[in-house]
Coordinates of C-alpha atoms in Angstrom, one line a residue:
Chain A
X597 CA 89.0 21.9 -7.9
X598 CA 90.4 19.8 -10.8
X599 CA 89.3 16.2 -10.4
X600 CA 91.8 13.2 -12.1
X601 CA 91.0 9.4 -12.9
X602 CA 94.1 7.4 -12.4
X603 CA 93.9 3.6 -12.1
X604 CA 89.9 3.5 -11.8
X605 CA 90.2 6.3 -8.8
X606 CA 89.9 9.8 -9.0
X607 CA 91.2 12.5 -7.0
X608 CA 90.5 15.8 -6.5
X609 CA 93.7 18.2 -6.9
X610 CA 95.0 21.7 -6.4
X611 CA 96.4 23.4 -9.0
X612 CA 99.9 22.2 -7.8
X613 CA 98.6 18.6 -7.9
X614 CA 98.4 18.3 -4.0
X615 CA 95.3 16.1 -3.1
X616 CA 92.7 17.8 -1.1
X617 CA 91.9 15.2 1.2
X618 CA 95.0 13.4 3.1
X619 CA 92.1 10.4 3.9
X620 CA 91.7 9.8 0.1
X621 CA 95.5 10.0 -0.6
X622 CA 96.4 6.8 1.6
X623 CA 96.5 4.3 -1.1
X624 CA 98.5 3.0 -3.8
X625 CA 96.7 4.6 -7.0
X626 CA 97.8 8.0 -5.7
X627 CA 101.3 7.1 -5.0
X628 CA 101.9 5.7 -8.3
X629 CA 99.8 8.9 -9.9
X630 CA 101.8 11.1 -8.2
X631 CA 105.4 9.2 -9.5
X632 CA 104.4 9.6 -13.1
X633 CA 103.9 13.1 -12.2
X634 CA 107.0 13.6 -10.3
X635 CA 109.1 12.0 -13.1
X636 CA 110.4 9.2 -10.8
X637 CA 111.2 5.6 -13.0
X638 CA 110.7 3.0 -10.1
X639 CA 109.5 3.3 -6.7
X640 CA 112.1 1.4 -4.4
X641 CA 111.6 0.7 -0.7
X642 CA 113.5 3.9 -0.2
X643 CA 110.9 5.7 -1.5
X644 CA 108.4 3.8 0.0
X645 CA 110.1 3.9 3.7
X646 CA 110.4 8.3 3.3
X647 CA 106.0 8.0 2.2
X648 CA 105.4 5.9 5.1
X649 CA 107.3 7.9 7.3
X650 CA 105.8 11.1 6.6
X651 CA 102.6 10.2 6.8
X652 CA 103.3 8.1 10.6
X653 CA 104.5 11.8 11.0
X654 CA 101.9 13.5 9.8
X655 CA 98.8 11.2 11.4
X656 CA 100.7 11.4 14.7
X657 CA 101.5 14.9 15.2
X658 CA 99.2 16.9 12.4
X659 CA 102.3 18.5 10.5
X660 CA 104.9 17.5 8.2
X661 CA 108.3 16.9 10.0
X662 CA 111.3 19.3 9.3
X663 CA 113.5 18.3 6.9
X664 CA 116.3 17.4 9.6
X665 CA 113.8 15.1 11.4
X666 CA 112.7 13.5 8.1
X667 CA 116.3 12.6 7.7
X668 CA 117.2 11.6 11.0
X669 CA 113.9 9.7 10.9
X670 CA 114.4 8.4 7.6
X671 CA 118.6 7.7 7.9
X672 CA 118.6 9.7 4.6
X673 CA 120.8 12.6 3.4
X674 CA 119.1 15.5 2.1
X675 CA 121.0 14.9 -1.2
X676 CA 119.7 11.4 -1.2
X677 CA 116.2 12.7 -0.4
X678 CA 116.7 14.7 -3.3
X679 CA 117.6 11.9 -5.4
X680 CA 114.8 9.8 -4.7
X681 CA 112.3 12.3 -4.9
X682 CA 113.9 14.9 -7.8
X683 CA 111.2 17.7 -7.0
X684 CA 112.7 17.6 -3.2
X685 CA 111.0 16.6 0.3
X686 CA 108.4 19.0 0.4
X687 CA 107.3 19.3 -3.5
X688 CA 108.2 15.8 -4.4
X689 CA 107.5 13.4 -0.8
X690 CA 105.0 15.3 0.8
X691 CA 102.7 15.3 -2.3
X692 CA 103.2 11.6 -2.9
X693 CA 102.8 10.9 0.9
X694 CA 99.3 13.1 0.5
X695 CA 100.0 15.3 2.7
X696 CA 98.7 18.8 2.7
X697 CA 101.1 21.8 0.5
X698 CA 103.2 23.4 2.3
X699 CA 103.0 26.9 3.2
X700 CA 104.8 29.8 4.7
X701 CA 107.1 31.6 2.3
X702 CA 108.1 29.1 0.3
Chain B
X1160 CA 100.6 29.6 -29.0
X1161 CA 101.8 26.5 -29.9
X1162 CA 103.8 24.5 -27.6
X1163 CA 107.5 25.0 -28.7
X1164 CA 110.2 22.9 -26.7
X1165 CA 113.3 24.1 -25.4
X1166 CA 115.1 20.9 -25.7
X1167 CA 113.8 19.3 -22.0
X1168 CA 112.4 16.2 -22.3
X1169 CA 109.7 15.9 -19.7
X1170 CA 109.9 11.8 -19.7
X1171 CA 113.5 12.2 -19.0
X1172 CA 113.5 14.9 -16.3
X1173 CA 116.8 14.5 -14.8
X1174 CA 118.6 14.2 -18.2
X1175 CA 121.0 16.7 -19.1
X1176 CA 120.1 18.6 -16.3
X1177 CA 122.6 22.2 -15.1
X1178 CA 121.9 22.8 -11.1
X1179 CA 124.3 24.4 -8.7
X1180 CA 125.9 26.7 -11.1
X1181 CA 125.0 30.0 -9.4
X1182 CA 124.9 33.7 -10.8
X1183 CA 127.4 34.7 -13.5
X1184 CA 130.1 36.4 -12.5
X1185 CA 129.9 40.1 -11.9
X1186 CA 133.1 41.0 -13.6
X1187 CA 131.8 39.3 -16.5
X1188 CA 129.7 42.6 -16.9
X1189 CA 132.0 45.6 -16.1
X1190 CA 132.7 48.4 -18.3
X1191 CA 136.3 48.8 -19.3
X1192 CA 137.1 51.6 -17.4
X1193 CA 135.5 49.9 -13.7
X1194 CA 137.6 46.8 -14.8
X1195 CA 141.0 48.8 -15.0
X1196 CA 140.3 51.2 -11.5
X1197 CA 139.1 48.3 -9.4
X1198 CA 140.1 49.1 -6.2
X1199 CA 142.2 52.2 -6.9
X1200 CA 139.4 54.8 -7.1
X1201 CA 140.1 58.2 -5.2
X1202 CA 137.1 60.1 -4.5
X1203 CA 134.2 61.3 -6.0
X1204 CA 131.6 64.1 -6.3
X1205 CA 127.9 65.1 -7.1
X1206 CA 128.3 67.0 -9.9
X1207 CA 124.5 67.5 -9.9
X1208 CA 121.3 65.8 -9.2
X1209 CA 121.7 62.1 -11.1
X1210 CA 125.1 62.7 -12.2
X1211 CA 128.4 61.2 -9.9
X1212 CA 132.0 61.2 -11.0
X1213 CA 134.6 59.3 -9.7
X1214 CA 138.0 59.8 -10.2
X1215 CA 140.7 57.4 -9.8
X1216 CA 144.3 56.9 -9.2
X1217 CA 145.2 56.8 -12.5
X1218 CA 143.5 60.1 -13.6
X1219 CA 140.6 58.3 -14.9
X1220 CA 137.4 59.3 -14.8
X1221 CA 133.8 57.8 -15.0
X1222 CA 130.8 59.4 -14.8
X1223 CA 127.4 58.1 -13.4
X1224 CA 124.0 59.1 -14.5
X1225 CA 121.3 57.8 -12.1
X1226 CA 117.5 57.6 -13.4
X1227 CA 114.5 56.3 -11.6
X1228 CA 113.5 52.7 -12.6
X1229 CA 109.5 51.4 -11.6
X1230 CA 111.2 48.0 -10.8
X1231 CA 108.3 46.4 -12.2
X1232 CA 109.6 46.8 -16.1
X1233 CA 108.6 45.3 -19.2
X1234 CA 110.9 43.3 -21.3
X1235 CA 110.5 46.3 -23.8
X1236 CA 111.4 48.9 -21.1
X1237 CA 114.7 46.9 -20.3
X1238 CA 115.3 46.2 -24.3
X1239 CA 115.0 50.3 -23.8
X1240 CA 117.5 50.5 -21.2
X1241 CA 119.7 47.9 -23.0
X1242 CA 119.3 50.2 -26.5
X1243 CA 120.1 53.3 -24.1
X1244 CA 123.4 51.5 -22.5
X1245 CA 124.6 50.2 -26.4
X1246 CA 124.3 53.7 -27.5
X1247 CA 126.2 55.4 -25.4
X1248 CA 128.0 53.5 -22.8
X1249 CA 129.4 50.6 -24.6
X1250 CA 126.5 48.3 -23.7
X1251 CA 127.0 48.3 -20.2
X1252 CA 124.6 49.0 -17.3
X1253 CA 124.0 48.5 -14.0
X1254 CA 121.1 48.6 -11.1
X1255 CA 121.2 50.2 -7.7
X1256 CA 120.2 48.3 -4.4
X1257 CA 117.0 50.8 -4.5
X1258 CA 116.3 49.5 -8.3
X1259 CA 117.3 52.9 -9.7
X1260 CA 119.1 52.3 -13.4
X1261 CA 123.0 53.6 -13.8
X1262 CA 124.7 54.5 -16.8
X1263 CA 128.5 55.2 -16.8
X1264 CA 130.5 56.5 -19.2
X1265 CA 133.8 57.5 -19.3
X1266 CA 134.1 61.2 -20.2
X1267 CA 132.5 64.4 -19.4
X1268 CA 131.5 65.2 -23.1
X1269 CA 129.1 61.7 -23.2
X1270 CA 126.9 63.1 -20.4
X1271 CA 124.9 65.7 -21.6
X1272 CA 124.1 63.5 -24.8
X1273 CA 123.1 60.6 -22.6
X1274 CA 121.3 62.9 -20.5
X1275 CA 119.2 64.4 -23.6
X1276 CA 118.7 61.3 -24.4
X1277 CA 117.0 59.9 -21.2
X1278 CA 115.2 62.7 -20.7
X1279 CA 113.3 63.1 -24.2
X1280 CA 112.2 59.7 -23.5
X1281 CA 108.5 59.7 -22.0
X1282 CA 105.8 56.8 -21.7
X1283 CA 102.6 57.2 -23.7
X1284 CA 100.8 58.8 -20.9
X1285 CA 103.6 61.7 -20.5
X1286 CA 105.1 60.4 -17.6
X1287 CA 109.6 60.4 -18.0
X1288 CA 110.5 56.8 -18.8
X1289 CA 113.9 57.8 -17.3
X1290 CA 113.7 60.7 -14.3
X1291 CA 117.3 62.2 -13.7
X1292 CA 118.0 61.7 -9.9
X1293 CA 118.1 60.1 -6.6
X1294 CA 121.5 61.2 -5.3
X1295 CA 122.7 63.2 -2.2
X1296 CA 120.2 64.9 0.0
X1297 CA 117.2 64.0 -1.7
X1298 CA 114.8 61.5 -2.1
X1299 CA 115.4 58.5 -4.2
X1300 CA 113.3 55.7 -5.3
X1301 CA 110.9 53.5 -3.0
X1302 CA 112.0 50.2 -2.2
X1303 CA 108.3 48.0 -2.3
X1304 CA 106.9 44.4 -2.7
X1305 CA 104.2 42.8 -4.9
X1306 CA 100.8 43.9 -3.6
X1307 CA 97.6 43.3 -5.6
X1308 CA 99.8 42.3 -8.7
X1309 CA 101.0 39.1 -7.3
X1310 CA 101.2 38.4 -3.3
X1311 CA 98.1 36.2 -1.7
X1312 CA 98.8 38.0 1.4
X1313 CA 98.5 42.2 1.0
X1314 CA 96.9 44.7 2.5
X1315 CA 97.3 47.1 0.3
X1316 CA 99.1 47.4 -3.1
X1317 CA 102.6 48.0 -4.1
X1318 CA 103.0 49.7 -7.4
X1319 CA 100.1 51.8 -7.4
X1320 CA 100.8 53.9 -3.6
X1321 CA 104.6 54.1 -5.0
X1322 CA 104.0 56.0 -7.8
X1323 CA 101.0 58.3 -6.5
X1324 CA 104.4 59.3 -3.7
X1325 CA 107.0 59.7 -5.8
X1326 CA 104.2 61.6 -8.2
X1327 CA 104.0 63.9 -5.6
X1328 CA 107.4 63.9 -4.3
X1329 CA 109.0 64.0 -8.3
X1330 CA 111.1 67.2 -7.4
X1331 CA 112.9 65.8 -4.9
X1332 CA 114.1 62.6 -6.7
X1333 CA 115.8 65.8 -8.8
X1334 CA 117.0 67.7 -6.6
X1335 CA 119.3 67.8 -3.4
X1336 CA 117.6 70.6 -1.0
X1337 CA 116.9 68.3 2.2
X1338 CA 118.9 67.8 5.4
X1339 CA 120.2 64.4 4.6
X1340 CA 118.9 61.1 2.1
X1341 CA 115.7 60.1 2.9
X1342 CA 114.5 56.9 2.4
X1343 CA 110.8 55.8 1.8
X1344 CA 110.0 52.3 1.6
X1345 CA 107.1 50.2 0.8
X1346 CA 105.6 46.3 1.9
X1347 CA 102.0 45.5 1.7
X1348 CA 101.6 43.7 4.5
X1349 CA 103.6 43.1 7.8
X1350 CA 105.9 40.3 7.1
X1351 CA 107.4 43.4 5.8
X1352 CA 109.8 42.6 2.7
X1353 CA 112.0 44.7 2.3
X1354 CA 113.2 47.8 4.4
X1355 CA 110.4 49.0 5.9
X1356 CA 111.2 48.6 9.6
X1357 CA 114.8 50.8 8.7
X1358 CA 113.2 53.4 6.8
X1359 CA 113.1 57.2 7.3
X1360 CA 109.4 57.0 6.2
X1361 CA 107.5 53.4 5.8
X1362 CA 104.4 52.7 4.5
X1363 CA 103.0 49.6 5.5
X1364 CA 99.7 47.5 4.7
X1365 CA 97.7 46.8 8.0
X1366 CA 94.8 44.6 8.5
X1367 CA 92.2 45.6 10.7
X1368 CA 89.7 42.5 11.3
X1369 CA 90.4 38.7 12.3
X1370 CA 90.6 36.0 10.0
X1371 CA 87.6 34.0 8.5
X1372 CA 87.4 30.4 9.5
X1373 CA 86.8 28.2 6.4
X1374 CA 86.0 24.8 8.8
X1375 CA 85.1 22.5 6.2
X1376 CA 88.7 22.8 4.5
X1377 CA 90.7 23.6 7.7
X1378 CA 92.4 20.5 8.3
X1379 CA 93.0 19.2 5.0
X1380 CA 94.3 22.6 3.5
X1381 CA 96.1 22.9 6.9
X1382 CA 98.5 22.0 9.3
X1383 CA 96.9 23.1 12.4
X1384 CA 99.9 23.1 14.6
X1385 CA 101.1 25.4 12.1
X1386 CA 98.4 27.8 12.2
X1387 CA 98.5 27.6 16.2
X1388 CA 102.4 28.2 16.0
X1389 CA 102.3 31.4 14.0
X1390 CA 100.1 33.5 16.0
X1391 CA 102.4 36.2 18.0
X1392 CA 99.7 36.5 20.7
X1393 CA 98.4 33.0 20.8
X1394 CA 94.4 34.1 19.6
X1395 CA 94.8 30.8 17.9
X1396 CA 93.5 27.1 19.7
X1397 CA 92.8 24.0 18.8
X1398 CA 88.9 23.2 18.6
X1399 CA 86.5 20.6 16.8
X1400 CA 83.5 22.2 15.1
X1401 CA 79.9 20.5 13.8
X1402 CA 79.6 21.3 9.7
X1403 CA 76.7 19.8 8.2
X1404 CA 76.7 16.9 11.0
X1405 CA 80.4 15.9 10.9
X1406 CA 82.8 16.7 13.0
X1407 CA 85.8 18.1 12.2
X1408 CA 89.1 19.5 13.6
X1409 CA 89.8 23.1 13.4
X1410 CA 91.2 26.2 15.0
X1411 CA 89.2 28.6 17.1
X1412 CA 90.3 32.2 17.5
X1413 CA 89.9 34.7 20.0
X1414 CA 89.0 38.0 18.6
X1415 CA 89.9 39.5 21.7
X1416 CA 93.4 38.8 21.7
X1417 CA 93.8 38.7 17.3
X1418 CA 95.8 41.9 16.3
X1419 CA 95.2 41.3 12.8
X1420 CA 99.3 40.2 11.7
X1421 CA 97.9 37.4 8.8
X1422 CA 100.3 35.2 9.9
X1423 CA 98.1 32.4 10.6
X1424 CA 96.7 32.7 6.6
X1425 CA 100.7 32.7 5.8
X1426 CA 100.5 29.0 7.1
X1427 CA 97.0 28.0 6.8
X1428 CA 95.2 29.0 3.5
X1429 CA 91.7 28.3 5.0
X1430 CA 92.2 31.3 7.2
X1431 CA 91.6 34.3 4.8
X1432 CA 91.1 38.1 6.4
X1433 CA 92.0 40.5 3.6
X1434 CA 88.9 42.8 3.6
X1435 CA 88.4 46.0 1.4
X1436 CA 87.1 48.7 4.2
X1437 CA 88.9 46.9 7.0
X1438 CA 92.4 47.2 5.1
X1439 CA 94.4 50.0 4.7
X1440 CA 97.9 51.6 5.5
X1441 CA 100.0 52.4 8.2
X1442 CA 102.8 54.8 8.1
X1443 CA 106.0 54.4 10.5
X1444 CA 109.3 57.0 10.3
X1445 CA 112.2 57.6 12.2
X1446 CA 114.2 53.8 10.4
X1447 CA 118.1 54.0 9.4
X1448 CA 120.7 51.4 8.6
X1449 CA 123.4 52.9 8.1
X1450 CA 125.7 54.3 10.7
X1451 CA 126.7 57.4 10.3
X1452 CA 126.7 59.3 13.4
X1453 CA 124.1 57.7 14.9
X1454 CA 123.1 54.3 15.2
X1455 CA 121.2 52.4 13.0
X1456 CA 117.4 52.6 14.2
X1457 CA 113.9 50.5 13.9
X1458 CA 111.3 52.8 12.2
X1459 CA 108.3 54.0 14.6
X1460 CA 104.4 54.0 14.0
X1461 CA 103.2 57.7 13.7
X1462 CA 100.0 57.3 11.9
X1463 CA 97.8 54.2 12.9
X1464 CA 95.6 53.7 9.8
X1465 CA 94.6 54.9 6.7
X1466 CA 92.5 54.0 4.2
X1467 CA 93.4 52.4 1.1
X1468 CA 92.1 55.1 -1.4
X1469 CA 92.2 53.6 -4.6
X1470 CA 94.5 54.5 -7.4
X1471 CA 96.4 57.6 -5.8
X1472 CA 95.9 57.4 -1.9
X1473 CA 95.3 60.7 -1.7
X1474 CA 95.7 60.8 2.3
X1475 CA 98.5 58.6 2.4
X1476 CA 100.2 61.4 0.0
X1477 CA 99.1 64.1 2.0
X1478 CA 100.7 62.8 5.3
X1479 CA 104.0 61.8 3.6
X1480 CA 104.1 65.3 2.8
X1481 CA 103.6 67.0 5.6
X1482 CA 106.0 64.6 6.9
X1483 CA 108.7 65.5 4.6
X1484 CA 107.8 69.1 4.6
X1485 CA 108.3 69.4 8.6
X1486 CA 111.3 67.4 8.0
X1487 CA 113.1 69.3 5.7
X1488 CA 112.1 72.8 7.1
X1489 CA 113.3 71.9 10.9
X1490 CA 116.1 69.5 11.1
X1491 CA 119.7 70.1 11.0
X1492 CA 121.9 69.6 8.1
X1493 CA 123.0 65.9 7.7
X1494 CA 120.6 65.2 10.5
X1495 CA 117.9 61.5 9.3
X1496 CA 114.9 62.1 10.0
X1497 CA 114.7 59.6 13.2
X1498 CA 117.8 61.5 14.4
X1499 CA 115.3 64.9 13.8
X1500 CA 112.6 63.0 15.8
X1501 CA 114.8 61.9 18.7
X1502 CA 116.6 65.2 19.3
X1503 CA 113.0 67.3 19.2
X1504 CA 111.0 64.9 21.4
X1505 CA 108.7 62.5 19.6
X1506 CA 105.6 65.3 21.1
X1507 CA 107.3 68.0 19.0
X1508 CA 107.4 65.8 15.9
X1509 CA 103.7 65.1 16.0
X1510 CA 103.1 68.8 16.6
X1511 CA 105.4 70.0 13.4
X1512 CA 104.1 66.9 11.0
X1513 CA 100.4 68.2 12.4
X1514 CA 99.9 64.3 12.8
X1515 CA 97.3 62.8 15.4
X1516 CA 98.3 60.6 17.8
X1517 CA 96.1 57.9 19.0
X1518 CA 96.3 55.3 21.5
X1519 CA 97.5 53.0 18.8
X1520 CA 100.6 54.1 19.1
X1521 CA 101.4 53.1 22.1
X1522 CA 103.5 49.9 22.4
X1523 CA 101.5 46.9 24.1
X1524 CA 103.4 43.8 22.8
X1525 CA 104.9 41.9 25.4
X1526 CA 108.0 42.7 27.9
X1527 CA 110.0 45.1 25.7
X1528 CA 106.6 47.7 25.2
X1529 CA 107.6 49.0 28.8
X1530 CA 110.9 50.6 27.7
X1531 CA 108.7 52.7 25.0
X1532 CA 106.8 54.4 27.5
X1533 CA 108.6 57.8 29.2
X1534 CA 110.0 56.8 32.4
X1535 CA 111.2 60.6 32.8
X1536 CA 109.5 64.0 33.6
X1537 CA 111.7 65.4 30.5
X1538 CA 109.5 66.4 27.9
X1539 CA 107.6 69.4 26.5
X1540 CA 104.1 70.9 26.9

């Protein structure tokens, strides 16, 4: 497994940039990693509200929510997910969140 | 190489960016004579194996030669096809919904020169880059998935048990000398892609041994819910296990109950359970969509496992063959193979394909395996 130093902290990767360890994810340093990956120019409490939501989600129930829940939960369009997070929910929040890849056939 | 740019600027990732605009038209592509009879064509005919002619209203004419295509191609191959299509049918081509290559032109005297063609053109190895066939009562090309050359989730490959059948079945693709079509198919492991469960014949890639538990990695690679979800029989439960003096959340899975389906490594990567003696094939028969006479029906088990035999299947082959053989010497003209089946007796087509039946056969999955059994005294000794 890749290993990166961002910001003093490293992190070890996937070769999709997922981080292997959810614990390890939960702080800033791989947020803003993750948003110069992602392409995204600021972080706005949007973006912040759909990252903490996901991971409530995640901590509370072991999975990542379905994309209608996220935007019931959330009070976000899909098309506005999409615009804060350009890669989309699962690609773009769900890595930044540090929550595991998803799977299935995707 | 070098890094060469196409123009996207990665700090700027959203600049200048196309989405949404879908596939290009398909009328953008038509040759002038499919353009001008749209809608008006009459009939049309076999004129021989690989060659079609429609005629239409108007008295034209355009004539279709079929050939075999591997699906997986080279962008040489296609830059063949492409340099084929320019030279004799105006640089236009098409692809069939079983990945067989068309050429049309629009008179009977371009055939035999585009035939020549296609048939003096042969790989390396000797094999016919472009096989005449795959019309009428014959068999055409194998509709199959990725297997070892790119899936994470196969049993067995694609490419390689596809061309060791159609090696063996090559005359057929020619020819027209069976009761009706029949249609093989291919998918390497049971989500089956493709057409598999609607095939005449099907062969399918089949685990045969649970999945390996990879505890330390389970819960961060994996959402466990998942996992537990996607298990048809429910083998799968939640449990905590010691690794190195930690303890951590996992899955447990009863091997009593596991059939083997990979479903649970479709979700959860840390749940692997390909193995080399354990996998193999399965083949199923008896499938059809379409509706002609009949109605359209699922494809059947008739031979529970196989091994994967390494690069021609031999035994695979050989049971393909037999069924095919049985097939075309009993069953009534225009008659599929399931319809074949049905009207014999299932008993019969074991007997006549010489295949074994075992007790794997036998539905046992949930409610619906009841109305597979023979609630009758009708059948034959």
């Amino acid at each position: 497994m890749p290993t990166v130093e961002f910001q003093g902290k490293s992190f070890s990767i996937d070769e999709d940039g997922f981080i292997d360890n959810y614990e390890d994810g939960k702080c800033d340093e791989w947020v803003q990693y993750v948003k110069k990956e992602e392409g995204i120019d600021e972080l706005t409490d949007e973006h912040t509200k759909v990252i903490d939501i996901l991971r409530e989600y995640y901590e509370k129930n072991g999975i990542a929510p379905m994309v209608r829940v996220l935007s019931k939960l959330t009070g976000f369009k899909l098309k506005h997910i999409y615009e804060l997070f350009p890669s989309g929910p699962g690609k773009g929040a769900c890595k930044m969140a540090g929550l595991p890849k998803p799977t299935g056939c995707v | 190489m070098a890094f060469i740019s196409s123009g996207y600027d990665p700090e700027n990732p959203m600049k200048d960016r196309i989405t949404d605009i879908g596939p290009r038209n398909y009328e953008e592509f038509y040759p002038p004579v499919i353009k001008e009879n749209k809608g008006k064509w009459l009939y049309h005919e076999i004129i021989e194996p690989g060659v079609l002619v429609h005629v239409s209203e108007s008295g034209d004419e355009v004539y279709t030669v079929r050939v075999g295509g591997c699906r997986l191609m080279s962008v040489s191959h296609i830059r063949e096809v492409c340099e084929i299509a320019e030279k004799h049918c105006g640089g236009y081509v098409r692809w069939t919904t079983r990945n067989n290559i068309e050429f049309m032109v629009d008179s009977k005297e371009k055939v035999q020169p585009l035939k020549d063609d296609l048939l003096s053109r042969k790989q390396p190895g000797g094999g016919f880059k472009f096989p005449i066939g795959g019309t009428g009562a014959g068999i055409t090309n194998i509709i199959h998935t990725q297997g070892w050359i790119h899936c994470h989730t196969p049993a067995t490959d694609a490419s390689g048990p596809v061309k060791a059948v159609m090696d063996d079945l090559f005359e057929d693709f020619g020819r027209m000398r069976l009761p009706a079509q029949l249609r093989i198919s291919l998918a390497c492991c049971l989500n089956m892609c493709g057409a598999v469960h609607c095939s005449d014949i099907a062969i399918l890639g089949y685990h045969r041994k649970p999945p390996m538990l990879d505890h330390e990695y389970l819960d961060k690679m994996c959402e466990i819910p998942l996992a537990i979800a996607a298990c048809p029989t429910a083998a799968i439960k939640p449990a905590k296990v010691e690794v190195d003096g930690a303890t951590l959340k996992s899955v447990a899975v009863n091997n009593e109950r596991c059939m083997f389906c990979g479903n649970c490594y479709t979700m959860c990567p840390s749940m692997p359970l390909s193995d080399k003696e354990g996998d193999g094939i399965v083949l199923m028969a008896g499938g059809k969509v379409s509706n002609r006479i009949s109605n359209p029906k699922f494809s059947k088990v008739v031979v529970g496992f196989l091994p994967n035999e390494t690069p021609r299947w031999p035994s695979t082959v050989k049971a393909i063959r037999q069924m095919v053989e049985a097939y075309t010497a009993d069953a009534n003209k225009y008659e599929r193979l399931g319809e074949w089946a049905e009207r014999i007796g299932w008993e019969r087509f074991f007997e006549k394909c010489e295949l074994e039946f075992t007790h794997h056969l036998i539905d046992d999955f949930r409610d619906p395996a009841y109305f597979t059994w023979r609630q009758t005294t009708n059948f034959k000794f």
